JSON list of C-alpha atoms in Angstrom, two decimals:
[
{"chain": "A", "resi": 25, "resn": "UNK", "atom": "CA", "xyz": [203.19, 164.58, 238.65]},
{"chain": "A", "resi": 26, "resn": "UNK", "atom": "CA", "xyz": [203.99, 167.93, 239.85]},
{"chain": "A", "resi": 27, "resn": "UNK", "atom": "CA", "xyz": [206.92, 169.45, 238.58]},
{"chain": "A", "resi": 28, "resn": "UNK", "atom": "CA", "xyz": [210.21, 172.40, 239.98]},
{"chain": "A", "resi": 29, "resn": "UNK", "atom": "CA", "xyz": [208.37, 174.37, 241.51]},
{"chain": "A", "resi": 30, "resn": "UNK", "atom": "CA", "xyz": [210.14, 177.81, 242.51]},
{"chain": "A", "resi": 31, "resn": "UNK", "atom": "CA", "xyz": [209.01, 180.40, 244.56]},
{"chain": "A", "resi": 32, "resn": "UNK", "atom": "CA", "xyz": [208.41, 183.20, 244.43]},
{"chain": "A", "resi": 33, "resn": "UNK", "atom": "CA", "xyz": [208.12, 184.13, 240.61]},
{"chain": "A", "resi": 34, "resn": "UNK", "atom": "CA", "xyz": [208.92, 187.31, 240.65]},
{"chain": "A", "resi": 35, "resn": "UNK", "atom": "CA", "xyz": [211.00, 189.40, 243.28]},
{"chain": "A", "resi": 36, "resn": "UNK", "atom": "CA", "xyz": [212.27, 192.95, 243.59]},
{"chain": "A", "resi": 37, "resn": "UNK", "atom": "CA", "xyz": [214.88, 194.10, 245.88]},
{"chain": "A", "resi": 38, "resn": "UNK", "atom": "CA", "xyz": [217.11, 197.02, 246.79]},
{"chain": "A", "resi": 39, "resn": "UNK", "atom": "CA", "xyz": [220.58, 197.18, 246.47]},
{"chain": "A", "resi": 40, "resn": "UNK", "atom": "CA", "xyz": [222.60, 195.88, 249.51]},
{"chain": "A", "resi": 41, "resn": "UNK", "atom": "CA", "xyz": [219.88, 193.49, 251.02]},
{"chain": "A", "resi": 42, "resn": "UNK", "atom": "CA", "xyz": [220.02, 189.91, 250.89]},
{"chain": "A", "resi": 43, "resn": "UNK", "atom": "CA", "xyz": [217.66, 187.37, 249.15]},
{"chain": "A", "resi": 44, "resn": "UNK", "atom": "CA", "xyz": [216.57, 183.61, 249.41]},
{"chain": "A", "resi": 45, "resn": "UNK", "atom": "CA", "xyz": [215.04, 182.13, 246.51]},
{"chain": "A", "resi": 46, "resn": "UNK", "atom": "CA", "xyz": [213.00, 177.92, 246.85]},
{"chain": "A", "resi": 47, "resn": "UNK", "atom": "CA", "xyz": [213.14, 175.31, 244.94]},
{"chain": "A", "resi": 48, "resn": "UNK", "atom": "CA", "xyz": [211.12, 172.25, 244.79]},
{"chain": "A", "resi": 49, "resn": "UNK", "atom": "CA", "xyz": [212.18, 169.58, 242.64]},
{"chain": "A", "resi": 50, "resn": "UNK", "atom": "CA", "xyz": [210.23, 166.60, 241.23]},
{"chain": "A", "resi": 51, "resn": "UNK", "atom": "CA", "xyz": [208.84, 164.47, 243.68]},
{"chain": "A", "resi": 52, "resn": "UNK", "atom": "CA", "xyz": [212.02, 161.36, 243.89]},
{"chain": "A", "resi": 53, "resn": "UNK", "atom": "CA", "xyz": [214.60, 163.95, 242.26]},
{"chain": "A", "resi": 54, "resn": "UNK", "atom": "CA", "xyz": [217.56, 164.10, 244.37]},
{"chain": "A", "resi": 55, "resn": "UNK", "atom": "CA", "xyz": [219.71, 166.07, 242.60]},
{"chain": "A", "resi": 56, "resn": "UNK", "atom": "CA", "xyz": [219.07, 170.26, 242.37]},
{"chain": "A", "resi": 57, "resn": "UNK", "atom": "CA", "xyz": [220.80, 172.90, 240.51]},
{"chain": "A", "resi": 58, "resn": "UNK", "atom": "CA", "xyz": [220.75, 176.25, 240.03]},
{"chain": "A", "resi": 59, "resn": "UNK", "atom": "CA", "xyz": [221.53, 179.00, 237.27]},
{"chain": "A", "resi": 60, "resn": "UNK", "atom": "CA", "xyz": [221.75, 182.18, 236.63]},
{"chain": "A", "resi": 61, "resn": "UNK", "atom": "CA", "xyz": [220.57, 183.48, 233.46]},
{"chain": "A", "resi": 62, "resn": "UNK", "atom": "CA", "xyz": [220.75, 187.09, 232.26]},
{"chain": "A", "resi": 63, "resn": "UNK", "atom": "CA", "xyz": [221.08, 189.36, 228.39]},
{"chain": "A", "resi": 64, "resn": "UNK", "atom": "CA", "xyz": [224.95, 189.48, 228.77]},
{"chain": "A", "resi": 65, "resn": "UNK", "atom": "CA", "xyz": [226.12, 186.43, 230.03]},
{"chain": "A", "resi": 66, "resn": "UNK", "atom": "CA", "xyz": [223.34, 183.71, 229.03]},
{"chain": "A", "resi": 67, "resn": "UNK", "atom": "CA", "xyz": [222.94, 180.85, 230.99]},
{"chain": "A", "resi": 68, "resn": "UNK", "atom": "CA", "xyz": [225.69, 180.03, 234.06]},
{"chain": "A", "resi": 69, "resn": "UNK", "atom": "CA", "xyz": [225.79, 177.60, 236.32]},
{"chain": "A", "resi": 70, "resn": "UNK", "atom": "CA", "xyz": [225.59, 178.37, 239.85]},
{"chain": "A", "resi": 71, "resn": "UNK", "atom": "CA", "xyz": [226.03, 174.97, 241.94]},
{"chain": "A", "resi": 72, "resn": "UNK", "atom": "CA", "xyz": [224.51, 171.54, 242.34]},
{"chain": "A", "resi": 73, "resn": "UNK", "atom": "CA", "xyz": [223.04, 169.85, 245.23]},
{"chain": "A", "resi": 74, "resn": "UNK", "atom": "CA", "xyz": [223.22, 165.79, 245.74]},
{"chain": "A", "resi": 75, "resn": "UNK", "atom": "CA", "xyz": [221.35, 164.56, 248.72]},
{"chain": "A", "resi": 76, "resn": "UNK", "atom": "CA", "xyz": [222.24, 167.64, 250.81]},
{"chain": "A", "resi": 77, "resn": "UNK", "atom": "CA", "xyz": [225.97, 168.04, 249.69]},
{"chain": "A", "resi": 78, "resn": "UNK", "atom": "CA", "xyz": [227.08, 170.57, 247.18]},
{"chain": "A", "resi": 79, "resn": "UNK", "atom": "CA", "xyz": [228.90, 168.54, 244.47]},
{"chain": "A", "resi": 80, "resn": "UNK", "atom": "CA", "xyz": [229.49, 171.20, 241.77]},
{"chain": "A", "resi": 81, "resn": "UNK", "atom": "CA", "xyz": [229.97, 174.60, 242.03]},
{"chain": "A", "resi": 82, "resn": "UNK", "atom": "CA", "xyz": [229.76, 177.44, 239.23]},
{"chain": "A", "resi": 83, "resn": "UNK", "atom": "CA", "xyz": [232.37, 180.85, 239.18]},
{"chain": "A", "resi": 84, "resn": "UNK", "atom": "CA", "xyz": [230.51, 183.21, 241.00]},
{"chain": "A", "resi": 85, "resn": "UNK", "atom": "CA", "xyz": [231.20, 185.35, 244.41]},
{"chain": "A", "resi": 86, "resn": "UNK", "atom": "CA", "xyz": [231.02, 183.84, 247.61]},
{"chain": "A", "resi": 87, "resn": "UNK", "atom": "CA", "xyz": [227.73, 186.39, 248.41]},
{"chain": "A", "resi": 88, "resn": "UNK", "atom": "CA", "xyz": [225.58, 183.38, 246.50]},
{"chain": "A", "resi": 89, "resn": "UNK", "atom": "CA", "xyz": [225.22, 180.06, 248.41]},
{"chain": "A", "resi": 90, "resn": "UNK", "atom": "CA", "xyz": [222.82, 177.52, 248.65]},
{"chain": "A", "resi": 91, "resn": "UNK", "atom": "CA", "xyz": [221.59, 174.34, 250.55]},
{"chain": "A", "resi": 92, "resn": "UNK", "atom": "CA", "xyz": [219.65, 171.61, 250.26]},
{"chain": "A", "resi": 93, "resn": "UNK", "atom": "CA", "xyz": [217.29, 170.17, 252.81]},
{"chain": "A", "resi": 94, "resn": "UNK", "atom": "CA", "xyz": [216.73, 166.08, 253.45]},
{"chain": "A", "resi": 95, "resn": "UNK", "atom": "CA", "xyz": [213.52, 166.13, 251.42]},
{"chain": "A", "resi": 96, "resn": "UNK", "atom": "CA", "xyz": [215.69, 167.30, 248.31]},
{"chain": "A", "resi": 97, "resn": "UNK", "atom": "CA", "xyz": [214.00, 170.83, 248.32]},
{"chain": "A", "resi": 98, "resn": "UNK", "atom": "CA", "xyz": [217.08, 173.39, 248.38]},
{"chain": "A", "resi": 99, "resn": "UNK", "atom": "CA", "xyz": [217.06, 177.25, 248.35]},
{"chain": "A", "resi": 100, "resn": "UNK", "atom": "CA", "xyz": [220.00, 179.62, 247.70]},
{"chain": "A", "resi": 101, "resn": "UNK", "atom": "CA", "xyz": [221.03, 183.07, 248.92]},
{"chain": "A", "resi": 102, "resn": "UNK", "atom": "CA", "xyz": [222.64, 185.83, 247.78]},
{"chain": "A", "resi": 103, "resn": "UNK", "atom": "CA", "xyz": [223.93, 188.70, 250.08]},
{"chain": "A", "resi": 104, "resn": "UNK", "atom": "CA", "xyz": [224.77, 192.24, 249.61]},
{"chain": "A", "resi": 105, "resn": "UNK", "atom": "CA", "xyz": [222.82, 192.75, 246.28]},
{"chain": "A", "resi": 106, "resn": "UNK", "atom": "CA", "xyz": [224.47, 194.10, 243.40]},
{"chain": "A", "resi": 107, "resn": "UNK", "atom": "CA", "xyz": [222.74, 195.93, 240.43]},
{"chain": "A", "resi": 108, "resn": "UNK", "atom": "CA", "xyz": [224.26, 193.46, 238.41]},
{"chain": "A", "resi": 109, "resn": "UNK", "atom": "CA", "xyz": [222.37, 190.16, 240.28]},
{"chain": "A", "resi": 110, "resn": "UNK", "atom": "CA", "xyz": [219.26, 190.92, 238.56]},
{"chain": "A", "resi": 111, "resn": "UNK", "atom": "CA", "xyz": [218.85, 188.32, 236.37]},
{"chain": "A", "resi": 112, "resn": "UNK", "atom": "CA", "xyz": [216.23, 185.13, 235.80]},
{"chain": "A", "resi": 113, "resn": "UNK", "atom": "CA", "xyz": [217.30, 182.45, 238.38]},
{"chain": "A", "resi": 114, "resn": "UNK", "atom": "CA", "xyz": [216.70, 179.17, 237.27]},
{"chain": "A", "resi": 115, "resn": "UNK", "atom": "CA", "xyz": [216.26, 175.43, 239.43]},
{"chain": "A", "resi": 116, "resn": "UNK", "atom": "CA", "xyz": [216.40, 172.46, 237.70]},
{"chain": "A", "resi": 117, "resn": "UNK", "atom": "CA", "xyz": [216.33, 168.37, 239.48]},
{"chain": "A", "resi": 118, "resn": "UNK", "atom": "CA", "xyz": [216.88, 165.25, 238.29]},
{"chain": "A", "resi": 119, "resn": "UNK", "atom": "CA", "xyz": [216.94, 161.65, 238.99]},
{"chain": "A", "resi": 120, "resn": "UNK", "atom": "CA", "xyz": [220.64, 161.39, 237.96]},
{"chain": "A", "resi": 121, "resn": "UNK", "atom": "CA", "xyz": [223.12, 159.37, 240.54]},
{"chain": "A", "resi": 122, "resn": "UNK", "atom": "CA", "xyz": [226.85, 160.00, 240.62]},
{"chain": "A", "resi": 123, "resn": "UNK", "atom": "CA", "xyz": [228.36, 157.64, 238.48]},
{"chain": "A", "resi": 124, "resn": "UNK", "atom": "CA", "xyz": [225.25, 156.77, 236.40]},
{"chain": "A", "resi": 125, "resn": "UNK", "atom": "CA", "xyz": [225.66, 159.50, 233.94]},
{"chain": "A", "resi": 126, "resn": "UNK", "atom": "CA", "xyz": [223.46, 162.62, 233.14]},
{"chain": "A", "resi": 127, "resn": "UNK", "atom": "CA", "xyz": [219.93, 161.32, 232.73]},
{"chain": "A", "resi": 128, "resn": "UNK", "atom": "CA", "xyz": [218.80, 165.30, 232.00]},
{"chain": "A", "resi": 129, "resn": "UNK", "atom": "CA", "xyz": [217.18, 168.18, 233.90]},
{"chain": "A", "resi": 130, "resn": "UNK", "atom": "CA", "xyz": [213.42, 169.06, 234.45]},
{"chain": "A", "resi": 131, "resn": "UNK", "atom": "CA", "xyz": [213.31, 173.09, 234.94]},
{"chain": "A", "resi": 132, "resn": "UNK", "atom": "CA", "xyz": [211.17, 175.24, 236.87]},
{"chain": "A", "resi": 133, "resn": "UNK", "atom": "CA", "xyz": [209.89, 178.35, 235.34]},
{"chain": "A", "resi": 134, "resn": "UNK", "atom": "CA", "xyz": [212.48, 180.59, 237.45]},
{"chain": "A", "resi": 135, "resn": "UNK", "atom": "CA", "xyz": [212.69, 182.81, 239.59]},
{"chain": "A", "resi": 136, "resn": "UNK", "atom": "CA", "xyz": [213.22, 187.33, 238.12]},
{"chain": "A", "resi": 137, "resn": "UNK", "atom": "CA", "xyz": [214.81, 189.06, 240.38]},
{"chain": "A", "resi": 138, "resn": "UNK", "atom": "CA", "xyz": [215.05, 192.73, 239.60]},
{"chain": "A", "resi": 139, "resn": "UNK", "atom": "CA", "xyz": [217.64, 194.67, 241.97]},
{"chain": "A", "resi": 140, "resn": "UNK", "atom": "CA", "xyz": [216.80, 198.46, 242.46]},
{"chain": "B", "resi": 26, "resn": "UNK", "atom": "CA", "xyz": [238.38, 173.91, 228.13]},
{"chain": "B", "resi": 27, "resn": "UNK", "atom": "CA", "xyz": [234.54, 173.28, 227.65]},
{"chain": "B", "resi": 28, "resn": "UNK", "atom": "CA", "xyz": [232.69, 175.41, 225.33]},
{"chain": "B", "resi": 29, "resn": "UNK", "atom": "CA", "xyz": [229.03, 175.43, 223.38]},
{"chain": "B", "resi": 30, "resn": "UNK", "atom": "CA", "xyz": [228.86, 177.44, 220.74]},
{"chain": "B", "resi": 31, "resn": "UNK", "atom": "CA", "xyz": [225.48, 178.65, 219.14]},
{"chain": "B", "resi": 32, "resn": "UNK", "atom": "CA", "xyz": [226.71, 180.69, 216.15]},
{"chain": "B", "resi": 33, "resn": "UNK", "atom": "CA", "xyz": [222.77, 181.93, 215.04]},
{"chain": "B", "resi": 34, "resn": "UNK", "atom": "CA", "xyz": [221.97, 184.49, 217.09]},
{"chain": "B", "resi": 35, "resn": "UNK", "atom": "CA", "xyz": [218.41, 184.59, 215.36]},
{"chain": "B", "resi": 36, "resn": "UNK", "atom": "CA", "xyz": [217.00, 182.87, 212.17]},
{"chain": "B", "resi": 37, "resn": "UNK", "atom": "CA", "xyz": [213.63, 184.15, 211.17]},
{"chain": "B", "resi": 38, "resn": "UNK", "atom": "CA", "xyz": [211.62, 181.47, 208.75]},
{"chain": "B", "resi": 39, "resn": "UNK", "atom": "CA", "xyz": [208.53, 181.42, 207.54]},
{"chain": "B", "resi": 40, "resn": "UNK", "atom": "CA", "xyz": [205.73, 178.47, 208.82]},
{"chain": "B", "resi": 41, "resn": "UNK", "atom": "CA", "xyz": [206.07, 175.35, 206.57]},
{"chain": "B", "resi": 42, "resn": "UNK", "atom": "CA", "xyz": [209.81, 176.13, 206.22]},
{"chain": "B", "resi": 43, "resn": "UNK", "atom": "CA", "xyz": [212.94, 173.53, 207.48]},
{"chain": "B", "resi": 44, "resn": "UNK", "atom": "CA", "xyz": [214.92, 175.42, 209.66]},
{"chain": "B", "resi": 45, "resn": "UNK", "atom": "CA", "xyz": [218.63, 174.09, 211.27]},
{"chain": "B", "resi": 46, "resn": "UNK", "atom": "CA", "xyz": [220.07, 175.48, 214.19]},
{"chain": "B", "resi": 47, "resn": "UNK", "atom": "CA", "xyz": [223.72, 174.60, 214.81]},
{"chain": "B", "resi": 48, "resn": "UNK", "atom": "CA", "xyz": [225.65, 173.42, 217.81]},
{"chain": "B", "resi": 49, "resn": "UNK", "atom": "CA", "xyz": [229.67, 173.10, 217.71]},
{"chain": "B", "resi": 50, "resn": "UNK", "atom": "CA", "xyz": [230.58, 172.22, 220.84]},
{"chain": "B", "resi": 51, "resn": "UNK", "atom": "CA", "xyz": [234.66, 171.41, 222.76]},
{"chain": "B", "resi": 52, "resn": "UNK", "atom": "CA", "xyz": [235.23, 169.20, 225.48]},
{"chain": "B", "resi": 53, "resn": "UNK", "atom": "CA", "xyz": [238.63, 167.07, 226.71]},
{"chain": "B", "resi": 54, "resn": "UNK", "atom": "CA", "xyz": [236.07, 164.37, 228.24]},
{"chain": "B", "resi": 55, "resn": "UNK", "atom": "CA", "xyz": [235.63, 161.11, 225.90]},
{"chain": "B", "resi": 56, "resn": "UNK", "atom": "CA", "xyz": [232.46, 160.50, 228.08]},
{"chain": "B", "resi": 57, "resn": "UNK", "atom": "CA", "xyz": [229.72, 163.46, 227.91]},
{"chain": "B", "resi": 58, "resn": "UNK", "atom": "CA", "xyz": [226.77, 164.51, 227.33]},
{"chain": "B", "resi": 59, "resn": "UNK", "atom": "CA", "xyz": [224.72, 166.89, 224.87]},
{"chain": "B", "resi": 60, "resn": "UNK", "atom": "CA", "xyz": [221.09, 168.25, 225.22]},
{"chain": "B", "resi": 61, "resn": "UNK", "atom": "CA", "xyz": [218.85, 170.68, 223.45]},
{"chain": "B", "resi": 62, "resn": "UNK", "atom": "CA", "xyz": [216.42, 172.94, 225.56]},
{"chain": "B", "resi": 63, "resn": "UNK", "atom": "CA", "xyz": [213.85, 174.84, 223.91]},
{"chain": "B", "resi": 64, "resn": "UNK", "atom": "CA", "xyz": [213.04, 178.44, 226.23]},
{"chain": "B", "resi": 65, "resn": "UNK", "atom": "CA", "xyz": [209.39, 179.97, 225.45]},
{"chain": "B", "resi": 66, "resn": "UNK", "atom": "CA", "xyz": [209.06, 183.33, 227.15]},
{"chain": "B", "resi": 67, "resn": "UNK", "atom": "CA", "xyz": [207.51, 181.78, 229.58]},
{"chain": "B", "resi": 68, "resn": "UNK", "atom": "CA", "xyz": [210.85, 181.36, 230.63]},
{"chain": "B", "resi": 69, "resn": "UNK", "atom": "CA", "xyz": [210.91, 177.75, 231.76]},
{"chain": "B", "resi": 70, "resn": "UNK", "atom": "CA", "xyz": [213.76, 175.74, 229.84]},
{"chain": "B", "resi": 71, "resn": "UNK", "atom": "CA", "xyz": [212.17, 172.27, 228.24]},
{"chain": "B", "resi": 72, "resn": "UNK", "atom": "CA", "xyz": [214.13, 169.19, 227.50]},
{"chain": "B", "resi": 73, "resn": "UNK", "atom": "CA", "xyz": [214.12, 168.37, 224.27]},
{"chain": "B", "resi": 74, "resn": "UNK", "atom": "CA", "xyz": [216.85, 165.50, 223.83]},
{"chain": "B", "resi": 75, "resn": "UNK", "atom": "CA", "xyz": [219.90, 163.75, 225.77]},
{"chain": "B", "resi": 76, "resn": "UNK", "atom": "CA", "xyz": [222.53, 162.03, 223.29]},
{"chain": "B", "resi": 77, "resn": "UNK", "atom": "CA", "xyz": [225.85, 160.40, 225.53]},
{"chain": "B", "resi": 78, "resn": "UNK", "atom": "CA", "xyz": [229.25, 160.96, 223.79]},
{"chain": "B", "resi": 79, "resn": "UNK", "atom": "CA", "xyz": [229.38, 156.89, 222.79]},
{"chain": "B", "resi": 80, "resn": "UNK", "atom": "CA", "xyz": [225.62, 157.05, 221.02]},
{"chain": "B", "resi": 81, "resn": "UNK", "atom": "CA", "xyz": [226.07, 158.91, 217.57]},
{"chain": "B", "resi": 82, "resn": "UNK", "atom": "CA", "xyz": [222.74, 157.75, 216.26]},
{"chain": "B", "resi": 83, "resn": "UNK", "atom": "CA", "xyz": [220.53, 160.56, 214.66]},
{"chain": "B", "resi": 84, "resn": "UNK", "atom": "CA", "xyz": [216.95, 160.51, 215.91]},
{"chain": "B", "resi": 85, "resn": "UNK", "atom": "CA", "xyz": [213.62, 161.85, 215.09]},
{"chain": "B", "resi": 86, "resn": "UNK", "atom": "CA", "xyz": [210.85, 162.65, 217.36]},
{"chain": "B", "resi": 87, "resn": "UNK", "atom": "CA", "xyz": [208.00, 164.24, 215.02]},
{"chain": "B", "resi": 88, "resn": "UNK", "atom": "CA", "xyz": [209.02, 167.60, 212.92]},
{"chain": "B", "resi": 89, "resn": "UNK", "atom": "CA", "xyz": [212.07, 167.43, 215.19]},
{"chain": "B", "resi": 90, "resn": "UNK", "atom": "CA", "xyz": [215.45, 165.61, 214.14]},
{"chain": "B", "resi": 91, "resn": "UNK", "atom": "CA", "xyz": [219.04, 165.88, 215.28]},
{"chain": "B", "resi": 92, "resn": "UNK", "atom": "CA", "xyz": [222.64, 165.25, 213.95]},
{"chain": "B", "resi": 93, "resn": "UNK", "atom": "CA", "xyz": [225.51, 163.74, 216.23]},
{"chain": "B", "resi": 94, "resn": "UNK", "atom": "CA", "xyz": [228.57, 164.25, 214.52]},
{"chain": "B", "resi": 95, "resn": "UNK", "atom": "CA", "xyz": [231.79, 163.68, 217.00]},
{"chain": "B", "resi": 96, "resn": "UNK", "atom": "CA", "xyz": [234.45, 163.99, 214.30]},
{"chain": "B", "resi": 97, "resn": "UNK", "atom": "CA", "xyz": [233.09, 167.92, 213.47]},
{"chain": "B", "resi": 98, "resn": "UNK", "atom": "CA", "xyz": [231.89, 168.35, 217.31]},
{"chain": "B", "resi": 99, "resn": "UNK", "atom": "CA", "xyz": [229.00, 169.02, 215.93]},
{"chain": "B", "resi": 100, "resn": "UNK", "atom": "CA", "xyz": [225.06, 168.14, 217.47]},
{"chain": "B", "resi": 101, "resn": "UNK", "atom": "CA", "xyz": [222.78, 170.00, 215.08]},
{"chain": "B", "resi": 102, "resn": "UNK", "atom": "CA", "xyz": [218.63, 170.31, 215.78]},
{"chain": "B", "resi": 103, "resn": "UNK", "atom": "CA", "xyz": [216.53, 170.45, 212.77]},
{"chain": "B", "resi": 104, "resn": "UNK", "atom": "CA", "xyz": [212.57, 171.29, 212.81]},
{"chain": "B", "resi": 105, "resn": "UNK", "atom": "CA", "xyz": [210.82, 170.49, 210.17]},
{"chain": "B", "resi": 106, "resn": "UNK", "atom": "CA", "xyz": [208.04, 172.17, 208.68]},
{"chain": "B", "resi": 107, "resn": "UNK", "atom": "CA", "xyz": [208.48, 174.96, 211.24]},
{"chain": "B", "resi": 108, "resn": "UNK", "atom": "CA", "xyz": [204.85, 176.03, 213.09]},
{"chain": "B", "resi": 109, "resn": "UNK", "atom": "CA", "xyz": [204.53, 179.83, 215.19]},
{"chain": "B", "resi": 110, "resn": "UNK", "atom": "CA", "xyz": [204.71, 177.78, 218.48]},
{"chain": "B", "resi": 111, "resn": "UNK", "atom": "CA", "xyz": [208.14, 176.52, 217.66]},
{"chain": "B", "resi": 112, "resn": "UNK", "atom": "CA", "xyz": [208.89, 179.99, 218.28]},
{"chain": "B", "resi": 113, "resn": "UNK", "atom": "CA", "xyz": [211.73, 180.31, 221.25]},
{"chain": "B", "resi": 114, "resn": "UNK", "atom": "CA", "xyz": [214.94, 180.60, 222.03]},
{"chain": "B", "resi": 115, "resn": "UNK", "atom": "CA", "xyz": [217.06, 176.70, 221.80]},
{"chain": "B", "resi": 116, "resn": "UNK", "atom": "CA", "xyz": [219.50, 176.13, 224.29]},
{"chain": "B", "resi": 117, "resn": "UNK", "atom": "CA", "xyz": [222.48, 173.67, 223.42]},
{"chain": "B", "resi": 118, "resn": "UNK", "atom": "CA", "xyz": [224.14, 172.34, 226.65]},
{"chain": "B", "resi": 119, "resn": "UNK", "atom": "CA", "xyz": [226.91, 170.38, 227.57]},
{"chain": "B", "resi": 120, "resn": "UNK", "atom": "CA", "xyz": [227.43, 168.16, 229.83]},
{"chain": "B", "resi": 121, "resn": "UNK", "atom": "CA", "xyz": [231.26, 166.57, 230.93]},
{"chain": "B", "resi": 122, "resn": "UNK", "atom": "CA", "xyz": [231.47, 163.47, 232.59]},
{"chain": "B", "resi": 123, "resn": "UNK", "atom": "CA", "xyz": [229.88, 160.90, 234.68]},
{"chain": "B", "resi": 124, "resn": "UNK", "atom": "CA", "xyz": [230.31, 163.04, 237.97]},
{"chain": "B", "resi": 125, "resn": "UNK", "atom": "CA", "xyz": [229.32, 166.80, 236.43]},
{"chain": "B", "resi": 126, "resn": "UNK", "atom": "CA", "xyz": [225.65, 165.75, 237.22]},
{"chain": "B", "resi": 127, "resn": "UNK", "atom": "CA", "xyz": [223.56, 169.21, 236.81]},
{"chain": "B", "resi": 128, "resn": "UNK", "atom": "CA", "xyz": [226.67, 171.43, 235.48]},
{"chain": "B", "resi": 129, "resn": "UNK", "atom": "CA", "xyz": [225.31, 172.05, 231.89]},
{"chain": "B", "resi": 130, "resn": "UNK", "atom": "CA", "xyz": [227.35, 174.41, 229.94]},
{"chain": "B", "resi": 131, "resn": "UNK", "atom": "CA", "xyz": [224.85, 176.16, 227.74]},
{"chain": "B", "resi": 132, "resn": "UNK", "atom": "CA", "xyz": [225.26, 177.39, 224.25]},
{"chain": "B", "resi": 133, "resn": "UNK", "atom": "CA", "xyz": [224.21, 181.28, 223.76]},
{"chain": "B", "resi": 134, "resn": "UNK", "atom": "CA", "xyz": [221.11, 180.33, 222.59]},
{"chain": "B", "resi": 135, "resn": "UNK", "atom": "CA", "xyz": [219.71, 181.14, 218.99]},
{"chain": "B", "resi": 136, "resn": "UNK", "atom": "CA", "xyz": [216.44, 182.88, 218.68]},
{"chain": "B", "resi": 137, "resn": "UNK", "atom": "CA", "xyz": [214.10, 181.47, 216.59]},
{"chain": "B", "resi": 138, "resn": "UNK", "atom": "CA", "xyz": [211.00, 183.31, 215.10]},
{"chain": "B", "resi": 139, "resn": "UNK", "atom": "CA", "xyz": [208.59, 181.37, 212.90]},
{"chain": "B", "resi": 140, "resn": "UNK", "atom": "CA", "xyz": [205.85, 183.41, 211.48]},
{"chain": "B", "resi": 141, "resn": "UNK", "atom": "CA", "xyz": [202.57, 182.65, 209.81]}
]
C-alpha cells in the first residue's frame, strides 16, 4: 500500500514568485492536511481538506491556499514568496470522517522549499 | 486556549538506558485527542500512538510505553532500553474535538540522541 506521496522533494525558488506543492494521500484517505514546519516556529498547521472542502484552516496569510481534487489528491500554493516561507512543508491523510473522531495521520516525507 | 508543551529540548542517553520524554498539554475540549510522532531526518513524521481524552489506559507496544494522566494533563512516552535508531526528534500533538479532523497542535518537539 503506497503511502503520501509529495512532490517534488525538494524545491528552490526566488523571492516574489509563486509555488504549488502535490500531495497524494493513501489510496481511500479522504481527508488531507498540510503544515508548515520550520527552526523557529516548529510545526503549524496550515489547513485541512475533506472531500474537496476546506474544513480547517491554520493562521497564516492569505498568499497560501490550497485545494483538493475529487480523487482526494490536493495541492497548495503560495504567492509572492517571502524569505521567510522557506521551510519543510508537510501533507498528511487520513481515513478520519467528521464526527467519528481523529483516527490519526499518515505523513509524507515533505516537501523543502528554500526561498532565495 | 490549546497548547502542547515539550519542555526537553534535547536529552542525550546512552544505548541500554530508559529515557522519558514529557508532554503537558491544555485544552477546554472534554473530547480530544493526543498522539506521539517520532521525526527521523528523513523528515517524514511517523505515528507512533492515538489515546482519545475518555481512554486513560497506559499501553505498551515493545521498548515503547506511555502515561495518560488527565488530572496533571500530562501524556508522557517512555522508551525503554533506548537503541541509536530511536534517535529523532518526538512530536507530541493535540488534537480538539470530534470536528478538528487533521488540525494537530504539535508540541516543540524534544530531540533525542541515543548513542552507542
Amino acid at each position: 500500500k503506497a503511502g503520501v506521496t509529495q512532490t517534488p522533494r525538494y524545491l528552490i525558488k526566488t523571492r516574489g514568485q509563486q509555488v504549488t506543492l502535490s500531495c497524494s494521500p493513501i489510496s481511500g484517505h479522504r481527508s488531507v492536511s498540510w503544515y508548515q514546519q520550520t527552526p523557529g516556529q516548529g510545526l503549524q498547521f496550515l489547513f485541512e481538506y475533506f472531500s474537496e472542502t476546506q474544513r480547517n484552516k491554520g493562521n497564516f496569510p492569505g498568499r497560501f491556499s490550497g485545494r483538493q481534487f475529487s480523487n482526494s489528491r490536493s495541492e497548495m500554493n503560495v504567492s509572492t514568496l517571502e524569505l521567510g516561507d522557506s521551510a519543510l512543508y508537510l501533507c498528511a491523510s487520513s481515513l478520519e470522517s467528521p464526527g467519528q473522531g481523529n483516527y490519526g495521520y499518515t505523513f509524507g516525507s515533505g516537501t523543502r522549499l528554500t526561498v532565495v | 486556549a490549546q497548547k502542547v508543551t515539550q519542555a526537553q529540548t534535547e536529552i542525550s542517553v546512552v544505548e541500554k538506558e530508559d529515557v522519558t520524554l514529557d508532554c503537558v498539554y491544555e485544552t477546554r475540549d472534554t473530547t480530544y485527542y493526543l498522539f506521539w510522532y517520532k521525526q527521523p531526518p528523513s523528515g517524514e513524521l511517523v505515528f507512533l500512538i492515538r489515546r482519545n481524552s475518555f481512554d486513560e489506559q497506559n499501553e505498551i507496544s515493545g521498548r515503547y510505553s506511555w502515561n495518560f494522566q488527565k488530572s496533571t494533563s500530562s501524556f508522557n512516552f517512555t522508551i525503554t532500553a533506548s537503541q541509536v535508531v530511536d534517535s529523532a526528534v518526538y512530536f507530541c500533538a493535540l488534537s480538539e474535538g470530534r470536528n478538528q479532523g487533521g488540525k494537530l497542535i504539535f508540541g516543540q518537539g524534544t530531540e533525542l540522541s541515543v548513542k552507542p
